[in-house]
């Protein structure tokens, strides 16, 4: 019997043998019933056999259960040599990517980076830029006003003023930042980015401006023949003022920036003598440059920060 128990390998077989031994009609049950007919020694021997058998069953049951558990674990074994799920790698947003490229190009031309606050006072956003209170050009931009009279910067031109106030004449700078206006459609968002450039020194001319713009567009868009169209325009802070169009790959003219010679009043407002110094300034749409470069269609998606859209656009 003891060997029989040890050779059983399944719980079902063990259960069957147990029932056949200790069940209602089991062999041991029958023998125990007849115990009263035995002498003392035989009784004691039967009792011992009874106890030992029960323990053997229990021990074998534990052994079989452990074996079943081990077999299961063996099958579920973790295979650490399998490739993990690919991690979702982050990339630079097109705005950031273009920021880096634009900065690198302008710095290589000798323009130093400057910044200014998104919340501006009236002086830096308008008045110092030759746009006093009564000036009709204030209506050119739909401004968000704050209760204390400050504004959400409508143009990065404010950074020119902050810079010239610090540096005085002989300055070559650029600033990149967010600007805000009350407008919203497929090509306008209430928050958008601008790039401002300024070069003030002695004997600066319009052809210096056009030379730098041409070189910039050549590098940024990686095009060899930069074809430009210069149109007269109006900005209160430049005189003369121009707008520059770029001939795009499909032959269409794209309005790409405003620029001009810094108005003498602007220089004066920053403590610079306009009889001694002149300069040029220019302003690009940052979002627009990035959308053109990476061939992206809708301005609103662009700032939406939906990772699925960024991925579908190749980022
Ligand atoms: N500040 C102008 C705008 O928001 C852009 C601009 C035009 C900037 C001419 C300039 C400039 O520096 O010279 O539309």
XYZ file of N, CA and C in Angstrom, residues 85-252:
504
model
N 8.131 45.889 -26.287
C 7.309 46.732 -27.169
C 8.123 47.980 -27.486
N 8.056 48.466 -28.736
C 8.837 49.668 -29.053
C 8.379 50.855 -28.207
N 9.296 51.578 -27.649
C 8.937 52.738 -26.834
C 8.552 53.886 -27.765
N 7.609 54.719 -27.303
C 7.166 55.848 -28.109
C 8.163 56.988 -27.937
N 9.027 57.156 -28.900
C 10.103 58.146 -28.724
C 9.624 59.559 -29.004
N 9.985 60.459 -28.142
C 9.595 61.854 -28.339
C 10.447 62.510 -29.420
N 9.897 63.518 -30.073
C 10.672 64.271 -31.059
C 10.463 65.756 -30.791
N 11.237 66.574 -31.441
C 11.069 68.016 -31.278
C 9.873 68.478 -32.093
N 9.052 69.323 -31.495
C 7.920 69.913 -32.199
C 8.464 70.795 -33.334
N 7.729 70.856 -34.468
C 8.231 71.676 -35.584
C 8.537 73.120 -35.188
N 7.802 73.653 -34.204
C 8.108 75.026 -33.770
C 9.494 75.083 -33.114
N 9.782 74.075 -32.309
C 11.075 74.046 -31.626
C 12.200 73.799 -32.622
N 11.926 72.851 -33.528
C 12.940 72.524 -34.527
C 13.284 73.760 -35.371
N 12.237 74.495 -35.790
C 12.499 75.677 -36.619
C 13.169 76.765 -35.788
N 12.785 76.871 -34.516
C 13.425 77.857 -33.625
C 14.937 77.650 -33.598
N 15.326 76.387 -33.471
C 16.760 76.076 -33.399
C 17.446 76.437 -34.722
N 16.804 76.038 -35.831
C 17.433 76.304 -37.140
C 17.525 77.801 -37.427
N 16.427 78.526 -37.150
C 16.412 79.972 -37.417
C 17.492 80.667 -36.566
N 17.559 80.289 -35.299
C 18.535 80.916 -34.407
C 19.955 80.653 -34.890
N 20.201 79.402 -35.301
C 21.555 79.063 -35.754
C 21.956 79.911 -36.951
N 21.019 80.068 -37.895
C 21.340 80.830 -39.114
C 21.592 82.303 -38.756
N 20.658 82.906 -37.995
C 20.810 84.333 -37.692
C 22.063 84.595 -36.847
N 22.348 83.687 -35.912
C 23.564 83.881 -35.108
C 24.812 83.790 -35.975
N 24.765 82.909 -36.974
C 25.944 82.793 -37.850
C 26.117 84.065 -38.694
N 25.043 84.859 -38.852
C 25.144 86.139 -39.563
C 25.520 87.282 -38.609
N 25.707 86.970 -37.351
C 26.112 87.993 -36.398
C 24.977 88.624 -35.617
N 23.749 88.102 -35.755
C 22.613 88.612 -34.969
C 22.641 87.944 -33.595
N 22.551 88.751 -32.538
C 22.586 88.197 -31.179
C 21.149 88.006 -30.669
N 20.884 86.899 -29.971
C 19.514 86.633 -29.515
C 19.110 87.481 -28.308
N 17.889 88.048 -28.371
C 17.317 88.793 -27.237
C 15.877 88.336 -27.024
N 15.383 88.559 -25.818
C 13.984 88.202 -25.537
C 13.276 89.378 -24.869
N 11.974 89.235 -24.720
C 11.183 90.223 -23.999
C 9.972 89.513 -23.433
N 9.194 90.197 -22.590
C 8.044 89.547 -21.946
C 6.836 89.428 -22.889
N 6.001 88.405 -22.659
C 4.776 88.251 -23.459
C 3.747 89.319 -23.086
N 3.760 89.747 -21.832
C 2.880 90.848 -21.418
C 3.707 92.125 -21.488
N 3.283 93.028 -22.364
C 4.075 94.230 -22.620
C 3.356 95.471 -22.117
N 4.128 96.516 -21.881
C 3.472 97.791 -21.599
C 3.283 98.537 -22.920
N 2.464 99.560 -22.837
C 2.089 100.313 -24.028
C 3.309 100.924 -24.725
N 4.265 101.362 -23.940
C 5.461 102.004 -24.493
C 6.207 101.073 -25.451
N 6.517 99.861 -24.986
C 7.328 98.970 -25.809
C 6.552 98.368 -26.975
N 5.249 98.121 -26.763
C 4.484 97.480 -27.838
C 4.027 98.485 -28.905
N 3.784 99.733 -28.476
C 3.230 100.719 -29.425
C 4.000 102.046 -29.476
N 3.996 102.754 -28.353
C 4.415 104.156 -28.391
C 5.846 104.324 -28.879
N 6.764 103.552 -28.317
C 8.158 103.697 -28.738
C 8.339 103.264 -30.186
N 7.425 102.433 -30.678
C 7.491 101.994 -32.075
C 6.765 102.985 -32.988
N 6.775 104.246 -32.548
C 6.209 105.336 -33.354
C 4.712 105.134 -33.606
N 4.046 104.542 -32.634
C 2.611 104.312 -32.751
C 1.913 104.888 -31.517
N 1.880 106.232 -31.374
C 1.247 106.815 -30.197
C -0.259 106.565 -30.186
N -0.867 106.974 -29.111
C -2.258 106.643 -28.806
C -3.229 106.919 -29.953
N -3.092 108.082 -30.561
C -4.054 108.511 -31.587
C -3.759 107.887 -32.940
N -2.650 107.120 -33.028
C -2.165 106.680 -34.331
C -3.094 105.621 -34.954
N -3.518 105.833 -36.185
C -4.457 104.878 -36.792
C -3.870 103.466 -36.937
N -2.539 103.360 -36.959
C -1.930 102.033 -37.137
C -2.205 101.114 -35.953
N -2.662 101.663 -34.839
C -3.021 100.794 -33.714
C -4.169 99.859 -34.091
N -4.972 100.296 -35.055
C -6.091 99.461 -35.491
C -5.646 98.319 -36.400
N -4.367 98.325 -36.821
C -3.889 97.253 -37.686
C -3.864 95.922 -36.936
N -3.798 95.990 -35.641
C -3.686 94.761 -34.852
C -4.774 94.746 -33.788
N -5.522 93.640 -33.716
C -6.563 93.514 -32.709
C -5.942 93.084 -31.396
N -5.849 94.022 -30.495
C -5.033 93.812 -29.297
C -5.843 93.253 -28.129
N -5.250 92.334 -27.390
C -5.806 91.918 -26.090
C -5.270 92.880 -25.035
N -6.176 93.646 -24.420
C -5.753 94.571 -23.368
C -5.961 93.954 -21.994
N -5.058 94.205 -21.097
C -5.239 93.764 -19.707
C -5.813 94.934 -18.908
N -6.401 94.601 -17.750
C -7.096 95.650 -16.991
C -6.155 96.774 -16.552
N -4.900 96.451 -16.326
C -3.969 97.488 -15.855
C -3.373 98.308 -16.999
N -3.884 98.129 -18.225
C -3.398 98.942 -19.341
C -2.289 98.266 -20.127
N -1.730 97.191 -19.603
C -0.743 96.436 -20.380
C -1.447 95.648 -21.487
N -0.645 95.087 -22.385
C -1.233 94.321 -23.497
C -0.516 92.977 -23.616
N -1.199 92.012 -24.242
C -0.494 90.817 -24.672
C 0.291 91.258 -25.911
N 1.578 91.044 -25.901
C 2.433 91.532 -26.994
C 1.820 91.214 -28.359
N 1.588 92.224 -29.173
C 1.005 91.967 -30.502
C 2.078 91.764 -31.549
N 3.314 92.122 -31.222
C 4.400 92.011 -32.213
C 5.746 91.919 -31.475
N 6.623 91.115 -32.024
C 7.941 90.986 -31.393
C 8.783 92.247 -31.608
N 8.240 93.208 -32.380
C 8.957 94.478 -32.548
C 9.238 95.121 -31.191
N 8.410 94.781 -30.186
C 8.655 95.295 -28.836
C 10.056 94.909 -28.340
N 10.539 93.754 -28.804
C 11.871 93.293 -28.361
C 12.978 94.207 -28.906
N 12.753 94.771 -30.118
C 13.727 95.754 -30.653
C 13.938 96.884 -29.664
N 12.791 97.406 -29.179
C 12.853 98.568 -28.293
C 13.600 98.210 -27.009
N 13.202 97.078 -26.407
C 13.864 96.657 -25.166
C 15.369 96.494 -25.376
N 15.737 95.966 -26.541
C 17.158 95.731 -26.802
C 17.903 97.061 -26.977
N 17.334 97.946 -27.822
C 18.032 99.220 -28.070
C 18.138 100.053 -26.794
N 17.129 99.950 -25.939
C 17.206 100.682 -24.662
C 18.412 100.203 -23.841
N 18.735 98.927 -23.989
C 19.867 98.367 -23.236
C 21.191 98.640 -23.931
N 21.221 98.406 -25.256
C 22.519 98.390 -25.942
C 22.918 99.748 -26.519
N 21.927 100.602 -26.806
C 22.234 101.819 -27.550
C 22.535 101.464 -28.995
N 23.223 102.384 -29.707
C 23.493 102.151 -31.131
C 24.506 101.020 -31.302
N 24.761 100.670 -32.548
C 25.603 99.516 -32.894
C 25.014 98.257 -32.289
N 23.927 97.830 -32.871
C 23.308 96.611 -32.377
C 22.824 95.770 -33.551
N 23.054 94.482 -33.427
C 22.554 93.537 -34.432
C 21.912 92.419 -33.640
N 20.587 92.376 -33.650
C 19.897 91.431 -32.759
C 18.738 90.744 -33.467
N 18.314 89.636 -32.867
C 17.035 89.048 -33.279
C 16.310 88.556 -32.040
N 14.989 88.466 -32.176
C 14.171 87.950 -31.072
C 13.108 87.038 -31.643
N 12.851 85.917 -30.951
C 11.794 85.001 -31.402
C 10.839 84.828 -30.231
N 9.537 84.927 -30.500
C 8.622 84.753 -29.382
C 7.179 84.694 -29.811
N 6.315 84.520 -28.807
C 4.877 84.435 -29.053
C 4.295 85.833 -29.162
N 3.259 85.950 -29.994
C 2.530 87.205 -30.124
C 1.043 86.873 -30.107
N 0.207 87.850 -29.761
C -1.212 87.565 -29.512
C -2.100 88.600 -30.193
N -3.119 88.110 -30.889
C -4.100 89.023 -31.492
C -5.463 88.356 -31.509
N -6.515 89.205 -31.481
C -7.873 88.656 -31.474
C -8.252 88.237 -32.885
N -7.806 87.071 -33.300
C -8.204 86.570 -34.616
C -8.071 85.058 -34.633
N -8.953 84.411 -35.425
C -8.971 82.950 -35.441
C -9.628 82.438 -36.719
N -8.840 81.902 -37.626
C -9.374 81.139 -38.766
C -8.271 80.199 -39.231
N -8.425 79.620 -40.420
C -7.478 78.572 -40.836
C -6.044 79.095 -40.949
N -5.903 80.396 -41.180
C -4.541 80.915 -41.332
C -4.149 81.877 -40.206
N -5.062 82.105 -39.246
C -4.736 82.975 -38.120
C -5.115 82.312 -36.802
N -4.234 82.379 -35.832
C -4.533 81.863 -34.490
C -4.318 83.009 -33.500
N -5.032 82.997 -32.378
C -4.874 84.094 -31.410
C -3.463 84.165 -30.819
N -2.766 83.027 -30.824
C -1.359 83.069 -30.412
C -0.519 82.545 -31.571
N 0.468 83.274 -31.948
C 1.344 82.824 -33.027
C 2.744 83.347 -32.740
N 3.688 82.934 -33.541
C 5.067 83.318 -33.244
C 5.620 84.274 -34.276
N 6.503 85.131 -33.836
C 7.183 86.044 -34.762
C 8.689 86.025 -34.526
N 9.378 86.403 -35.580
C 10.833 86.557 -35.495
C 11.142 87.990 -35.888
N 11.884 88.648 -35.064
C 12.196 90.054 -35.295
C 13.698 90.171 -35.505
N 14.098 91.014 -36.455
C 15.525 91.251 -36.641
C 15.784 92.745 -36.697
N 16.956 93.157 -36.233
C 17.287 94.589 -36.226
C 18.797 94.746 -36.360
N 19.176 95.679 -37.227
C 20.608 95.964 -37.361
C 20.766 97.477 -37.434
N 21.357 98.065 -36.401
C 21.554 99.519 -36.362
C 23.052 99.804 -36.266
N 23.513 100.621 -37.178
C 24.931 101.002 -37.155
C 25.099 102.214 -38.078
N 26.338 102.571 -38.392
C 26.527 103.671 -39.338
C 26.473 103.113 -40.756
N 25.845 103.846 -41.665
C 25.820 103.485 -43.083
C 25.155 102.131 -43.385
N 24.103 101.842 -42.682
C 23.342 100.626 -43.022
C 22.313 100.999 -44.085
N 22.182 100.164 -45.091
C 21.257 100.478 -46.188
C 20.245 99.360 -46.416
N 19.286 99.668 -47.271
C 18.260 98.688 -47.631
C 18.866 97.462 -48.314
N 19.970 97.660 -49.043
C 20.531 96.480 -49.724
C 21.221 95.540 -48.733
N 21.681 96.072 -47.590
C 22.184 95.160 -46.541
C 21.040 94.260 -46.058
N 19.878 94.895 -45.902
C 18.688 94.155 -45.447
C 18.344 93.038 -46.432
N 18.250 93.409 -47.698
C 17.823 92.423 -48.699
C 18.861 91.310 -48.845
N 20.130 91.673 -48.730
C 21.198 90.661 -48.790
C 21.065 89.636 -47.679
N 20.820 90.117 -46.456
C 20.699 89.192 -45.321
C 19.452 88.313 -45.448
N 18.349 88.924 -45.908
C 17.106 88.157 -46.036
C 17.266 87.062 -47.091
N 17.897 87.436 -48.189
C 18.124 86.459 -49.258
C 18.974 85.286 -48.730
N 20.039 85.625 -48.027
C 20.933 84.585 -47.505
C 20.211 83.717 -46.472
N 19.369 84.369 -45.675
C 18.629 83.618 -44.655
C 17.673 82.613 -45.305
N 16.891 83.098 -46.287
C 15.900 82.222 -46.925
C 16.583 81.077 -47.669
N 17.725 81.384 -48.252
C 18.488 80.360 -48.977
C 18.866 79.214 -48.027
N 19.379 79.592 -46.851
C 19.805 78.572 -45.888
C 18.604 77.844 -45.273
N 17.592 78.616 -44.864
C 16.483 78.004 -44.124
C 15.671 77.058 -45.006
N 15.364 77.486 -46.226
C 14.554 76.634 -47.105
C 15.404 75.750 -48.018
N 16.710 75.879 -47.921
C 17.630 75.083 -48.745
C 17.285 75.231 -50.233
N 17.153 76.495 -50.682
C 16.909 76.735 -52.112
C 18.065 77.568 -52.669
N 18.492 77.215 -53.882
C 19.649 77.893 -54.464
C 19.289 79.249 -55.055
N 18.201 79.274 -55.857
C 17.824 80.540 -56.488
C 16.681 81.179 -55.726
N 17.028 82.077 -54.819
C 15.995 82.762 -54.057
C 15.485 83.926 -54.898
N 14.211 83.830 -55.322
C 13.628 84.915 -56.118
C 12.717 85.736 -55.223
N 13.033 87.024 -55.083
C 12.262 87.869 -54.173
C 11.488 88.931 -54.940
N 10.371 89.350 -54.370
C 9.628 90.481 -54.912
C 9.474 91.481 -53.771
N 9.944 92.703 -54.014
C 9.905 93.716 -52.958
C 8.762 94.677 -53.265
N 7.830 94.808 -52.337
C 6.697 95.716 -52.551
C 6.722 96.814 -51.493
N 6.377 98.050 -51.888
C 6.282 99.104 -50.876
C 5.128 98.803 -49.929
N 5.305 99.177 -48.669
C 4.259 98.879 -47.701
C 4.231 99.982 -46.663
N 3.507 99.734 -45.569
C 3.501 100.733 -44.495
C 3.585 100.064 -43.126
N 4.518 100.464 -42.337
C 4.572 100.152 -40.906
C 4.977 101.436 -40.204
N 4.412 101.746 -39.049
C 4.729 103.021 -38.400
C 6.189 103.118 -37.966
N 6.818 101.970 -37.740
C 8.174 101.989 -37.165
C 9.280 101.899 -38.212
N 8.903 101.863 -39.492
C 9.935 101.846 -40.536
C 9.594 102.870 -41.614
N 10.635 103.398 -42.236
C 10.428 104.345 -43.330
C 11.701 104.409 -44.176
N 11.679 103.959 -45.406
C 10.539 103.336 -46.071
C 10.241 101.931 -45.539
N 9.013 101.493 -45.778
C 8.596 100.146 -45.367
C 8.395 99.290 -46.613
N 8.722 98.035 -46.482
C 8.521 97.121 -47.622
C 7.899 95.814 -47.145
N 7.350 95.072 -48.084
C 6.984 93.692 -47.823
C 7.739 92.831 -48.823
N 8.173 91.680 -48.366
C 8.984 90.829 -49.238
C 8.224 89.540 -49.530
N 8.102 89.218 -50.810
C 7.476 87.960 -51.227
C 8.564 87.021 -51.737
N 8.351 85.745 -51.521
C 9.307 84.734 -51.985
C 8.618 83.865 -53.027
N 9.314 83.607 -54.133
C 8.727 82.722 -55.152
C 8.897 81.286 -54.687
N 7.767 80.597 -54.462
C 7.787 79.245 -53.903
C 7.998 78.212 -54.999
N 8.232 76.969 -54.593
C 8.564 75.897 -55.544
C 7.499 75.726 -56.624
N 6.224 75.943 -56.266
C 5.141 75.762 -57.242
C 4.936 77.010 -58.116
N 5.843 77.980 -58.014
C 5.740 79.170 -58.851
C 4.907 80.290 -58.239
N 4.260 79.997 -57.096
C 3.417 81.029 -56.470
C 4.255 81.985 -55.632
